[in-house]
Short mmCIF file of C-alpha atoms in Angstrom, two decimals:
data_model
loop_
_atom_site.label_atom_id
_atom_site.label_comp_id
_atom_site.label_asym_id
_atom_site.label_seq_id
_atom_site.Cartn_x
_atom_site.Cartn_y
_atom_site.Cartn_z
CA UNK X 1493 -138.33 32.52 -36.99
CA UNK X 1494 -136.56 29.86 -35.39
CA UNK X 1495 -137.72 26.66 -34.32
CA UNK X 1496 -139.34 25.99 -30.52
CA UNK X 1497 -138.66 22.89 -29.28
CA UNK X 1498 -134.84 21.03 -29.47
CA UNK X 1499 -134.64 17.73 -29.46
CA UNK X 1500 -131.68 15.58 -28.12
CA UNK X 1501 -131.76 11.69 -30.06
CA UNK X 1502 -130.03 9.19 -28.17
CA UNK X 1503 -127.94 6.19 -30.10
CA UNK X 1504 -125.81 3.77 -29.21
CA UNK X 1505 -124.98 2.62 -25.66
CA UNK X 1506 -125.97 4.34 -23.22
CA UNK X 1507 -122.17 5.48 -21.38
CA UNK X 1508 -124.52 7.36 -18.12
CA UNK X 1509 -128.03 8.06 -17.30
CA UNK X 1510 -128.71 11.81 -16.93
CA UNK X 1511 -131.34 13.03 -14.75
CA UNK X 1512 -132.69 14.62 -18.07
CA UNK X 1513 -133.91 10.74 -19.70
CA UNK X 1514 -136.46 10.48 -16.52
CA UNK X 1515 -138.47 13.95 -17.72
CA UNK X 1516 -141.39 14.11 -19.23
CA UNK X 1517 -143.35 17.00 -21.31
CA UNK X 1518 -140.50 18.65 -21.66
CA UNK X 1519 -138.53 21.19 -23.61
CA UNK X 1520 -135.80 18.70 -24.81
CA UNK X 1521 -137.28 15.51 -26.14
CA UNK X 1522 -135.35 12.69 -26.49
CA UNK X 1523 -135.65 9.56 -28.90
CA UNK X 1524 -134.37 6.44 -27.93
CA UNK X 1525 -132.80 4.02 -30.65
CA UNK X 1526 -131.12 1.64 -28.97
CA UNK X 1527 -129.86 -1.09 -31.35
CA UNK X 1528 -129.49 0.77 -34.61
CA UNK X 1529 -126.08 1.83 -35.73
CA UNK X 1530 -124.37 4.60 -34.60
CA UNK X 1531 -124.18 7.53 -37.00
CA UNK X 1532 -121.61 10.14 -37.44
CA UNK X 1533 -124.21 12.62 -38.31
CA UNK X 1534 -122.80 16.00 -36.87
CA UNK X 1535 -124.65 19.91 -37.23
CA UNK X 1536 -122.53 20.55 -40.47
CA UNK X 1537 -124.70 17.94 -42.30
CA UNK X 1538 -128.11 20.10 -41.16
CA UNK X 1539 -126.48 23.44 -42.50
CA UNK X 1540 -124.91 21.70 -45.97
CA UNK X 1541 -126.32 24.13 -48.22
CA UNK X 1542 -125.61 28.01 -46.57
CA UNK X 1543 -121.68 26.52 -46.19
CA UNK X 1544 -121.49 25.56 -50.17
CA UNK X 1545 -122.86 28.61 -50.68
CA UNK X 1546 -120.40 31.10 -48.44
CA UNK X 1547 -117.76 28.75 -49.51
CA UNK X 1548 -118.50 28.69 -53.22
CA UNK X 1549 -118.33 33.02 -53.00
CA UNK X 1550 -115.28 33.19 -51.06
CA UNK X 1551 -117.24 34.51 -47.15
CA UNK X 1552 -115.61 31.06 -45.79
CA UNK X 1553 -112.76 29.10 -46.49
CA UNK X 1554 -112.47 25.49 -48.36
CA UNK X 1555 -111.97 23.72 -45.41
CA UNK X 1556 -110.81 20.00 -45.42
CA UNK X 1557 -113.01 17.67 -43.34
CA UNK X 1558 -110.07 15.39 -41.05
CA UNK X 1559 -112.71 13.61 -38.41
CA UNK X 1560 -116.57 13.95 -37.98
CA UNK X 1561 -115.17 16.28 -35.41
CA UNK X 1562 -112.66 18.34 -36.68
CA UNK X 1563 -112.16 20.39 -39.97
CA UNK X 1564 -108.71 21.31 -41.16
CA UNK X 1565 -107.70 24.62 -42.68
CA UNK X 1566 -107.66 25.46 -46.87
CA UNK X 1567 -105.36 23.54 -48.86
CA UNK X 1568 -103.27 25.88 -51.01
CA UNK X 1569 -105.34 25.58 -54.28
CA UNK X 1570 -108.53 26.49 -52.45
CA UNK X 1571 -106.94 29.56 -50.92
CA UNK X 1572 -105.98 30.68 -54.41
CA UNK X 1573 -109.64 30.02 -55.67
CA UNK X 1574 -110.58 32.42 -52.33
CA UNK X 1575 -107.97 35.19 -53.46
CA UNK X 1576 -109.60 35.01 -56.98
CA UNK X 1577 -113.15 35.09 -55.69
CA UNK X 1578 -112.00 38.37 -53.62
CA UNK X 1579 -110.11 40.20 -56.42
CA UNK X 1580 -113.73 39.85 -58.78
CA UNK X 1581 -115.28 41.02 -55.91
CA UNK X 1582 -113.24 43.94 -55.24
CA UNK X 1583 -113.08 44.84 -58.83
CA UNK X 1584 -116.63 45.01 -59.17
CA UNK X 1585 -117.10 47.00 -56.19
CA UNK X 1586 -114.47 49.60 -57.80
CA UNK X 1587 -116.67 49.52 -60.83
CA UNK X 1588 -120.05 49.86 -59.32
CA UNK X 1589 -118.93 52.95 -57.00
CA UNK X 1590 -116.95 54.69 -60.32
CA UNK X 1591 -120.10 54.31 -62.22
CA UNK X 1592 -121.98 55.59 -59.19
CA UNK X 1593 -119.97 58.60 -59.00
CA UNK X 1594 -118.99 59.44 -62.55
CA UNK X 1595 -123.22 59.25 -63.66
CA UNK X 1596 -123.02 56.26 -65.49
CA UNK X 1597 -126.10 54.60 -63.80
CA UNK X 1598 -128.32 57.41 -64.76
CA UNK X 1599 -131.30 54.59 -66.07
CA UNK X 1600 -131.55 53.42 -62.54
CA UNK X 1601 -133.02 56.11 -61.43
CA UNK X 1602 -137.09 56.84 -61.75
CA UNK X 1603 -138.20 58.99 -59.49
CA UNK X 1604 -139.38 62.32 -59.86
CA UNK X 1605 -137.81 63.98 -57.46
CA UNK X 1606 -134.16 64.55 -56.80
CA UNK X 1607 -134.46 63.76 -52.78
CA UNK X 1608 -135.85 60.30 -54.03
CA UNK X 1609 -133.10 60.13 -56.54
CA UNK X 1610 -130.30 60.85 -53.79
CA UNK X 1611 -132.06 58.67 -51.41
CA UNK X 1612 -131.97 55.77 -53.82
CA UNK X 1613 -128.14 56.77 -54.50
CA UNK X 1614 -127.55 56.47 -51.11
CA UNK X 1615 -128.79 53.18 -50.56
CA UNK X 1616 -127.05 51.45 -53.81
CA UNK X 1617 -124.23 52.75 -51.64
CA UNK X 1618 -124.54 51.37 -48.81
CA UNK X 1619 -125.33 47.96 -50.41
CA UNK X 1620 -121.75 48.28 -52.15
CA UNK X 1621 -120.64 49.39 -48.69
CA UNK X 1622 -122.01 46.14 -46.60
CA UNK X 1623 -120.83 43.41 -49.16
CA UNK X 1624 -117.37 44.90 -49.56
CA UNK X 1625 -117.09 44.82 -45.41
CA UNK X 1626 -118.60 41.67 -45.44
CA UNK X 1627 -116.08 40.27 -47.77
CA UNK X 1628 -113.11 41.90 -45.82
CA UNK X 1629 -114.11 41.20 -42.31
CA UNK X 1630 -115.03 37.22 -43.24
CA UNK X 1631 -111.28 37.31 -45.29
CA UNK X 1632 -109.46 38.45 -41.69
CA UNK X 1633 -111.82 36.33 -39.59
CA UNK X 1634 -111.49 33.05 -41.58
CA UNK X 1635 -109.37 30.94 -38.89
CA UNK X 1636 -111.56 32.25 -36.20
CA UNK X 1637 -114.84 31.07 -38.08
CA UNK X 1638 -113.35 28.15 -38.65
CA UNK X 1639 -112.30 27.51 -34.76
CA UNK X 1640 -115.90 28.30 -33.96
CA UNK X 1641 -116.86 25.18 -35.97
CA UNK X 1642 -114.19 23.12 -35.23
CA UNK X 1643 -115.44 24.26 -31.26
CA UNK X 1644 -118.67 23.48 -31.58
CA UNK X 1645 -117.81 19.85 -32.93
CA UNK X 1646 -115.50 19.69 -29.92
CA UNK X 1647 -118.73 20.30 -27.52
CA UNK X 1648 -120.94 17.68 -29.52
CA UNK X 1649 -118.03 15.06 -29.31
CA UNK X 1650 -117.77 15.63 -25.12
CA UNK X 1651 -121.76 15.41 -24.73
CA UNK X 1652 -121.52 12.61 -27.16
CA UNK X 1653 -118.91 10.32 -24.88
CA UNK X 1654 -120.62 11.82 -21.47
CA UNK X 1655 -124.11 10.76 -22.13
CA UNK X 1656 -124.44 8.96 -26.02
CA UNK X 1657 -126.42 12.80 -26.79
CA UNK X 1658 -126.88 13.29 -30.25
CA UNK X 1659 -128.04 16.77 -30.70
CA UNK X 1660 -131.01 17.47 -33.23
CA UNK X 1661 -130.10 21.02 -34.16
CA UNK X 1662 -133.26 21.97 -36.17
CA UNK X 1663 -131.70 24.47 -38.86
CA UNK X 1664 -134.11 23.78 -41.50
CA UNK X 1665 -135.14 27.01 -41.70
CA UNK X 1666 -131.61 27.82 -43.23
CA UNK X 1667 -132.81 26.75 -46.82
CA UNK X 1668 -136.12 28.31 -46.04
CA UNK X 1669 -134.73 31.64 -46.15
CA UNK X 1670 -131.74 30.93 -48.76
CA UNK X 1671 -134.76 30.01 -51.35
CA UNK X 1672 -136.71 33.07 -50.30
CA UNK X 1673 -133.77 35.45 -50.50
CA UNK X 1674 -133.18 33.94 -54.13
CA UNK X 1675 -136.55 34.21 -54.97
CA UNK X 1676 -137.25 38.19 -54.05
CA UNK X 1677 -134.02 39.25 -55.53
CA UNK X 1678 -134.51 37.53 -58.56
CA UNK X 1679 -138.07 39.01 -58.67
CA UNK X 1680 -136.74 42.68 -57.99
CA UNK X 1681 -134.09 42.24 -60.27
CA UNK X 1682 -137.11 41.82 -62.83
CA UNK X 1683 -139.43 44.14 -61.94
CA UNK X 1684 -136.47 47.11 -61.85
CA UNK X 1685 -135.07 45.59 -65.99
CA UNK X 1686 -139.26 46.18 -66.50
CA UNK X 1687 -139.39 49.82 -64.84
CA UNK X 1688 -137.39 51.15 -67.39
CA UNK X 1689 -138.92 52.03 -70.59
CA UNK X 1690 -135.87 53.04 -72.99
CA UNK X 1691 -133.56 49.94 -73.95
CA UNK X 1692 -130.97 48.88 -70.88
CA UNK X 1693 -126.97 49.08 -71.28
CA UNK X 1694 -124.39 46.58 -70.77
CA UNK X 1695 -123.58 49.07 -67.78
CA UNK X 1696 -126.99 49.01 -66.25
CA UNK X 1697 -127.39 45.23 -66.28
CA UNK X 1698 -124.01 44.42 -64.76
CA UNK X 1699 -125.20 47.53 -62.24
CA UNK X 1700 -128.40 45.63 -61.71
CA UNK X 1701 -126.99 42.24 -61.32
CA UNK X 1702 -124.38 42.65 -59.30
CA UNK X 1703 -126.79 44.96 -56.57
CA UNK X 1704 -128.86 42.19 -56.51
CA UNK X 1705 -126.21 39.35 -55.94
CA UNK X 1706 -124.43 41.81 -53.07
CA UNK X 1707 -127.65 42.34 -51.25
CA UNK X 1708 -128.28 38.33 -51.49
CA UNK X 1709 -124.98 37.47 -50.25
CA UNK X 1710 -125.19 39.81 -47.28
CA UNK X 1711 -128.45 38.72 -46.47
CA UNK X 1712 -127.24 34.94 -46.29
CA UNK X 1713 -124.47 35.67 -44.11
CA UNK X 1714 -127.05 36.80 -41.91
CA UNK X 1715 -128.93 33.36 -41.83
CA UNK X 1716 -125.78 31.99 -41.21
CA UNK X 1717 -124.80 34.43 -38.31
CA UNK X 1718 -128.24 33.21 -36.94
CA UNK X 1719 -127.37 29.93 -37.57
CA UNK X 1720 -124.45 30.21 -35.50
CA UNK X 1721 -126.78 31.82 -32.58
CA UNK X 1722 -128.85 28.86 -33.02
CA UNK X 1723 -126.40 25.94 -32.38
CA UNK X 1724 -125.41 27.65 -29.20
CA UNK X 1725 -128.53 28.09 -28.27
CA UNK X 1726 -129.56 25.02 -28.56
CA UNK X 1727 -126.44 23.36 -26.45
CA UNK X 1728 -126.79 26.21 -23.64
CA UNK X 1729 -130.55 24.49 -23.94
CA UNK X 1730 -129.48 21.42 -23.63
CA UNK X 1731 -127.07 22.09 -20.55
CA UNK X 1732 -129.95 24.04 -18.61
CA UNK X 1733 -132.04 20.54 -19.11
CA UNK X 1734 -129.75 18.60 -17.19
CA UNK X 1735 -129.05 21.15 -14.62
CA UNK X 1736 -133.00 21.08 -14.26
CA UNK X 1737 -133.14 17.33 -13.21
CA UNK X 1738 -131.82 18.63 -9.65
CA UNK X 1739 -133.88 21.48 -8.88
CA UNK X 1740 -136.51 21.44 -6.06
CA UNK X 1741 -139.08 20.33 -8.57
CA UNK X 1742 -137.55 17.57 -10.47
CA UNK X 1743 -136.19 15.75 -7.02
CA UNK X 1744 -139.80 15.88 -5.47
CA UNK X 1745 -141.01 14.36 -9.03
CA UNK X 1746 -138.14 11.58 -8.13
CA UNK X 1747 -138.78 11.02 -4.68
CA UNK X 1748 -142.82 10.53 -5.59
CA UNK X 1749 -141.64 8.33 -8.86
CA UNK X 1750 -139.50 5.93 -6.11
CA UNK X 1751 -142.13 5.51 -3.85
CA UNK X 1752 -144.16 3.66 -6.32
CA UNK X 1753 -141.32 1.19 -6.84
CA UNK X 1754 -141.15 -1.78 -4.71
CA UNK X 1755 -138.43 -1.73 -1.51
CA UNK X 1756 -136.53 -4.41 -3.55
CA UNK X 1757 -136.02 -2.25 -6.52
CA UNK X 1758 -135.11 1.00 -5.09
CA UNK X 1759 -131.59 -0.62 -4.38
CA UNK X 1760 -131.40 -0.37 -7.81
CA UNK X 1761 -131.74 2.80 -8.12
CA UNK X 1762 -129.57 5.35 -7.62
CA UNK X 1763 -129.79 8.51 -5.19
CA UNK X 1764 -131.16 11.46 -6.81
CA UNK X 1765 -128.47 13.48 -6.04
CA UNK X 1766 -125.89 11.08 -6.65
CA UNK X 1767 -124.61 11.96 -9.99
CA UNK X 1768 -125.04 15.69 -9.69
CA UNK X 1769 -121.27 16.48 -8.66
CA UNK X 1770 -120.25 14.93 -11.89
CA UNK X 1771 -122.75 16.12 -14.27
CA UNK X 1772 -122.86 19.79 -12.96
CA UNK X 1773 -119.11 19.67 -13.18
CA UNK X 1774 -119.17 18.32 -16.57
CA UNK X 1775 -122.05 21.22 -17.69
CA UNK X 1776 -120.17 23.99 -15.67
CA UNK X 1777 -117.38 23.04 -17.79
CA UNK X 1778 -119.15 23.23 -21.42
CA UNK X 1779 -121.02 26.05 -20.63
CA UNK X 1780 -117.96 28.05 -20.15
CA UNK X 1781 -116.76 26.66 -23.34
CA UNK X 1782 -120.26 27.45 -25.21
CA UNK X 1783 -119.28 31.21 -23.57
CA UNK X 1784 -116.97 31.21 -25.11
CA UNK X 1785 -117.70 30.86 -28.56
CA UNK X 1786 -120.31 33.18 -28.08
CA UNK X 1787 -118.66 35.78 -27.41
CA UNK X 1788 -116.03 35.04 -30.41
CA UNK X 1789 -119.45 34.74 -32.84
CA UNK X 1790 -120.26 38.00 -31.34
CA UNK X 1791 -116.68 39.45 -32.20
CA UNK X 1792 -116.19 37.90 -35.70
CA UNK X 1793 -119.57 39.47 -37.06
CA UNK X 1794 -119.99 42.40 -34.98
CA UNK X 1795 -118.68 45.06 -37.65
CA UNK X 1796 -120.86 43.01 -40.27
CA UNK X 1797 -123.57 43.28 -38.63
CA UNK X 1798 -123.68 47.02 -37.80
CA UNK X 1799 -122.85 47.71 -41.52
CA UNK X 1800 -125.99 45.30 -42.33
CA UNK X 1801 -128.18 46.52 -40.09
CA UNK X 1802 -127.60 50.40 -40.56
CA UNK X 1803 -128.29 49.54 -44.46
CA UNK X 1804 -131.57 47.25 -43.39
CA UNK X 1805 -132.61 50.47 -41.68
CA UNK X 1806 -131.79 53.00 -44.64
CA UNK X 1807 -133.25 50.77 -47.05
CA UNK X 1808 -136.70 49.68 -45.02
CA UNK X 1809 -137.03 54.10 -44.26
CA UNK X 1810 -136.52 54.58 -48.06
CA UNK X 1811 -138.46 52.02 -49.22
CA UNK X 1812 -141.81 52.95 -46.62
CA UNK X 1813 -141.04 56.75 -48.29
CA UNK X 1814 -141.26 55.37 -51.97
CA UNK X 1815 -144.99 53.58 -50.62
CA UNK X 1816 -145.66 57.44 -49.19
CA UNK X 1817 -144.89 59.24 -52.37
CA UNK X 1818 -146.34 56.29 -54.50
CA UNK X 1819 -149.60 56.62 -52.76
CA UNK X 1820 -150.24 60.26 -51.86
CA UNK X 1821 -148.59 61.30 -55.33
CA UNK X 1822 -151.47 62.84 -58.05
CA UNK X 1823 -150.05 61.08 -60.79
CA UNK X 1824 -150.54 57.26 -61.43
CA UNK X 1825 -148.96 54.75 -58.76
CA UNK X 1826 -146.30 52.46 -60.96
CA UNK X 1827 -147.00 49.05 -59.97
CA UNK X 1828 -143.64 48.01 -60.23
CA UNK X 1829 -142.44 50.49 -57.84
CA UNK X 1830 -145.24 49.21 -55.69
CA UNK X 1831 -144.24 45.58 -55.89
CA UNK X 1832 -139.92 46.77 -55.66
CA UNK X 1833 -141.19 48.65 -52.56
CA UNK X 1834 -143.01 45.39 -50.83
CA UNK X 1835 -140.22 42.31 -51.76
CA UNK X 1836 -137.74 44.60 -50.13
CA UNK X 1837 -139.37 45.40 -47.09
CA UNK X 1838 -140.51 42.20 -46.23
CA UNK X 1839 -137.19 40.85 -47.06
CA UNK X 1840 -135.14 42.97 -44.58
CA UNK X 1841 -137.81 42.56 -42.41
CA UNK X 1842 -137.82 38.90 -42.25
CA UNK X 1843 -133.72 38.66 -42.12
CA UNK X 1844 -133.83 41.32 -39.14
CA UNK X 1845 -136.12 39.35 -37.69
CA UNK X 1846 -134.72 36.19 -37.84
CA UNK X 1847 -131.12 37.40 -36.47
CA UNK X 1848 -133.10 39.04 -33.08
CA UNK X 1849 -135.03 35.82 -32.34
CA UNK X 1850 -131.68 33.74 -32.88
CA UNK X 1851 -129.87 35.92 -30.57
CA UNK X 1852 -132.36 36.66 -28.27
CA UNK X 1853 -132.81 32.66 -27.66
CA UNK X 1854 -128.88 32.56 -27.35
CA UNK X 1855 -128.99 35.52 -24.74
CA UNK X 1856 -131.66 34.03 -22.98
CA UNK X 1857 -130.64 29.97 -22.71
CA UNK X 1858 -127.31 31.51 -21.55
CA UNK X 1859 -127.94 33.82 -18.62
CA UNK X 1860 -130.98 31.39 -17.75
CA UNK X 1861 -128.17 28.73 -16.29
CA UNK X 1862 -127.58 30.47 -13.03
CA UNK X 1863 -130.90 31.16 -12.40
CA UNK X 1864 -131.79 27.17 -13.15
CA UNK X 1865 -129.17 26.38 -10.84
CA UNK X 1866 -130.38 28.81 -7.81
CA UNK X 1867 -133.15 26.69 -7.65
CA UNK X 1868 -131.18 23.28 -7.02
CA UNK X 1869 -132.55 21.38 -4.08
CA UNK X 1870 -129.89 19.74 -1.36
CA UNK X 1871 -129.20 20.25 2.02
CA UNK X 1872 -125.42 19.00 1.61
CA UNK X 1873 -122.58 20.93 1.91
CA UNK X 1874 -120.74 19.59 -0.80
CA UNK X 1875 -123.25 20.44 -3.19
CA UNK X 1876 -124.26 23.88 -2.35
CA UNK X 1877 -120.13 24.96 -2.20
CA UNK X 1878 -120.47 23.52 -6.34
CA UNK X 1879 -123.45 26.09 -6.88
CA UNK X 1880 -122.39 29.15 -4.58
CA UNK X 1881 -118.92 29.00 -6.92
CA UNK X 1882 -120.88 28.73 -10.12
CA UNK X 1883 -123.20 31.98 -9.49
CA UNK X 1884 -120.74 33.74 -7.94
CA UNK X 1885 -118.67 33.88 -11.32
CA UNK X 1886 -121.76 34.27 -13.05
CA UNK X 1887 -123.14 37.20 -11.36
CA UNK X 1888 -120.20 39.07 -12.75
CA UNK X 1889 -121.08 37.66 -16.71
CA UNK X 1890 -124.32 38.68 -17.80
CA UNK X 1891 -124.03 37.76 -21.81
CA UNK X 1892 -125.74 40.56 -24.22
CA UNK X 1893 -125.14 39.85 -28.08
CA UNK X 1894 -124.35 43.40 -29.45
CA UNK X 1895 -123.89 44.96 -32.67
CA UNK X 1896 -120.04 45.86 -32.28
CA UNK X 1897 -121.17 47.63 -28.85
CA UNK X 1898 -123.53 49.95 -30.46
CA UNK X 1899 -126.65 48.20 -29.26
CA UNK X 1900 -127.91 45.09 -28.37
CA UNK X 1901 -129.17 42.96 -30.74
CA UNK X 1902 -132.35 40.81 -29.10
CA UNK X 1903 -135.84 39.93 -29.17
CA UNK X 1904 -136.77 43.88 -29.17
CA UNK X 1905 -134.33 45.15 -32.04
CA UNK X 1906 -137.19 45.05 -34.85
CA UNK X 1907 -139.32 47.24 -32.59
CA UNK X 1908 -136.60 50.10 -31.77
CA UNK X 1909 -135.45 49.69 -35.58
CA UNK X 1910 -138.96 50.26 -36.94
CA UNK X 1911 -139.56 53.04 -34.21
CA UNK X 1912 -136.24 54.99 -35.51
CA UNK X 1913 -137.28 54.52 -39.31
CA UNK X 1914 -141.04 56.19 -38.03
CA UNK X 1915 -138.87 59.37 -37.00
CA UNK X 1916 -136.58 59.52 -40.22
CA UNK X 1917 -139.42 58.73 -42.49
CA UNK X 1918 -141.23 62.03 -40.96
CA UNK X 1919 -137.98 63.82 -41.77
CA UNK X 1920 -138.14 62.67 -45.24
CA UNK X 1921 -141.44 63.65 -45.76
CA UNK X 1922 -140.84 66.93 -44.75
CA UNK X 1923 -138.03 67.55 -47.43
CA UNK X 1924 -140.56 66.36 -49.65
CA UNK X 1925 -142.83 69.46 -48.90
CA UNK X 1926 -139.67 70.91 -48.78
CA UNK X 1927 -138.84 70.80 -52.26
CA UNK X 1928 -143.06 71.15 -53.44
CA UNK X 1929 -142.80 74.06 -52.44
CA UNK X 1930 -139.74 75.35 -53.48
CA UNK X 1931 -141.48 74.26 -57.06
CA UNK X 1932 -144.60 76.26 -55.68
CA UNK X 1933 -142.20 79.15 -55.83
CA UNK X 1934 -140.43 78.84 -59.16
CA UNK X 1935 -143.46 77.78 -61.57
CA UNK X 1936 -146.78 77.36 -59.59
CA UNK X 1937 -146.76 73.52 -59.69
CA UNK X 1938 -147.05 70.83 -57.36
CA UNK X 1939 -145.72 67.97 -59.51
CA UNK X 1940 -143.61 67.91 -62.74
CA UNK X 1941 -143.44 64.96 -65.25
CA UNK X 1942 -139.64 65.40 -65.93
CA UNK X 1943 -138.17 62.95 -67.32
CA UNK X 1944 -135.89 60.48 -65.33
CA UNK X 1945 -132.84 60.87 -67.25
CA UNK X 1946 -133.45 64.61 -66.12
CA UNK X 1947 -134.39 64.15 -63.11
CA UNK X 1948 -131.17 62.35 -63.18
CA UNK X 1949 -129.26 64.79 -63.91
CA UNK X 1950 -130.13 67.30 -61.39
CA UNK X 1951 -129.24 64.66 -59.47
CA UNK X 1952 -125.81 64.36 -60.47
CA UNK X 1953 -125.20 68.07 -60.03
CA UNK X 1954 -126.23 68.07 -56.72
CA UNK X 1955 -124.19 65.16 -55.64
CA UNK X 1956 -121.18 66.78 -57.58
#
């Protein structure tokens, strides 16, 4: 889900050479415009459109931009717009669970069974329940989002001045998913007004609306968790590169490049190894900052994304049991419950998916460091004492990006996700037969064309 290759563009005077400019085929790719004018493009202006958007609904703060490499916090006006945004949010929330309790969104539900009913309860529920800790948990973790930006820009600025680096980030795929995320909900929203056959009230709508906008919002603080994942990755990337230009392989691609130089030139040229003290010194030193702000990404949206991702998994186990029952059932399949079933599946499928890739390329670029450095090549002293005191701290610092310690969220999370949902779905199945044949036993039929406001009902009892 996110892109392969980063690229590094280089403007401006060049301040030092890095081993990294004499690769080629590589990874990192760099582009070298020497004579235009320097930009002060920095990674905010690649995710533009995911920050107006968290900002506009109160999940980050109006910040106030002070240099093209440091944000400021809220002024006082835009922290009253945030308490206003939270106190419509909260109210709805209180709304949407009294109506939830008290029966008054009987027209949502369609099923014809009271398990699919309660399951369908359930999840409405939890959507309430991941937006409203969403809201809270970005609300008490403002200043630290904001520091992890403000960090970030910090890093760019130092690789910036060290080697004139300007850092393509690649985080297109941001408004990739923001438009697709519109476009499902938007398209669920629809099909679930059309489900309905009797006229909709005021109380349904807002019900319906407001569902949809929570489970959008959620869903786009994921792409900008991943987001986050992704402009550390991309650094720790970036890091590893130049660590590379000393290992075994890169020297002997030197030593082979100087021979083909003339004896006069090589004075020229400086030793391989010459610049490594400096540069690994200099990359020893951001990498520990970049570990930083992993970890504090890691412990701003770790209760977010447990509460996301235990509602991704009711909702994907819920939804593959409306496709069972909508299939095997004897009556005719609704289309629209077909089509409800499908958007949301592949929508907390793709989200899922994007936030393991982004974290497992995070995980991986950052524990790949040490074992780029074991390979460096030098007999000197001086050098190996730099690397034997660099993996000796790391040894002790393997990074894992976890879902508030629960489990580890990496490139295998949609597989042990999609392997638990097999086991519940079987369990929901089987209170399925459950209740057949309790039917079976009370009037000698295997289906029933109650209505939904009945069905309904029975419903509320039960959860009463």
């Amino acid at each position: 889900m996110c892109p392969g290759p980063l690229s590094v563009s280089m403007k401006g005077s060049k301040i030092k050479q890095s081993p990294t400019l004499q690769r080629e085929n590589d990874e990192i790719v760099l582009d070298d415009s020497m004579g235009s004018s320097p930009k002060s493009k920095t990674f905010l202006n690649d995710i533009t459109s995911i920050l107006v958007i968290l900002k506009a609904t109160g999940l980050m703060p109006l910040y106030v931009t002070l240099t093209a490499y440091e944000l400021g916090p809220p002024k006082i006006l835009n922290r009253i717009y945030s308490i206003a945004i939270h106190f419509m949010v909260h109210a709805m929330t209180i709304f949407n669970m009294y109506m939830l309790f008290t029966g008054g969104s009987n027209q949502l539900f369609y099923s014809y069974r009271e398990t699919d009913n309660i399951n369908y309860w359930i999840e409405i529920l939890l959507c309430i329940v991941t937006y409203t800790t969403t809201v809270v948990v970005c609300s008490k973790n403002s200043k630290a989002f904001l520091k992890i930006l403000n960090e970030t820009l910090k890093v760019d600025e130092e690789i910036q001045q060290q080697f004139s680096a300007t850092i393509v980030n690649d985080c297109g795929f941001a408004v990739k998913f923001i438009i697709l995320i519109l476009i499902f909900q938007w398209y669920i929203v629809l099909l679930k007004i059309l489900l309905i056959n009797e006229p909709l009230t005021v109380t349904s709508y807002v019900i319906i609306s407001v569902y949809s906008i929570q489970n959008a919002l959620s869903s786009i603080f994921i792409v900008y968790s991943s987001i986050l994942l992704r402009l550390l990755s991309v650094r720790f990337a970036y890091l590893n590169s130049i660590i590379n230009g000393y290992t075994y392989k890169e020297q002997q691609k030197t030593r082979r490049f100087r021979t083909r130089i003339p004896t006069k030139d090589q004075a020229t040229l400086p030793p391989p190894m010459s610049s490594f003290p400096e540069d690994s010194l200099f990359a020893f030193r951001m990498y520990n900052k970049l570990l930083r702000l992993y970890k504090s990404v890691n412990e701003s949206c770790s209760l977010i994304l447990v509460v996301y991702m235990g509602y991704s998994f009711y909702s994907i186990t819920t939804t593959t049991y409306n496709l069972f029952v909508q299939i095997t059932t004897q009556l005719e399949m609704s289309l629209n419950i077909l089509q409800i079933c499908f958007a949301l599946l592949f929508s907390h499928t793709a989200m899922l998916a994007l936030l393991s890739r982004c974290s497992g390329e995070a995980t991986d670029q950052a524990n790949l460091t040490s074992q780029i450095l074991a390979r460096v090549y030098e007999k000197s002293k001086e050098y190996q004492n730099i690397v034997d005191k660099f993996l000796t701290k790391s040894i002790k610092q393997e990074m894992q990006f976890t879902a508030y310690g629960f489990f580890v969220i990496d490139n295998s999370t949609l597989f042990k996700i999609f392997s638990a949902v097999t086991t519940y779905l079987v369990i929901l199945i089987q209170f399925k037969q459950l209740e057949e044949s309790k039917l079976d036993d009370s009037g000698g039929q295997t289906t029933t064309t109650t209505p939904a406001l009945a069905s309904t009902a029975a419903m509320n009892e039960t959860i009463q």
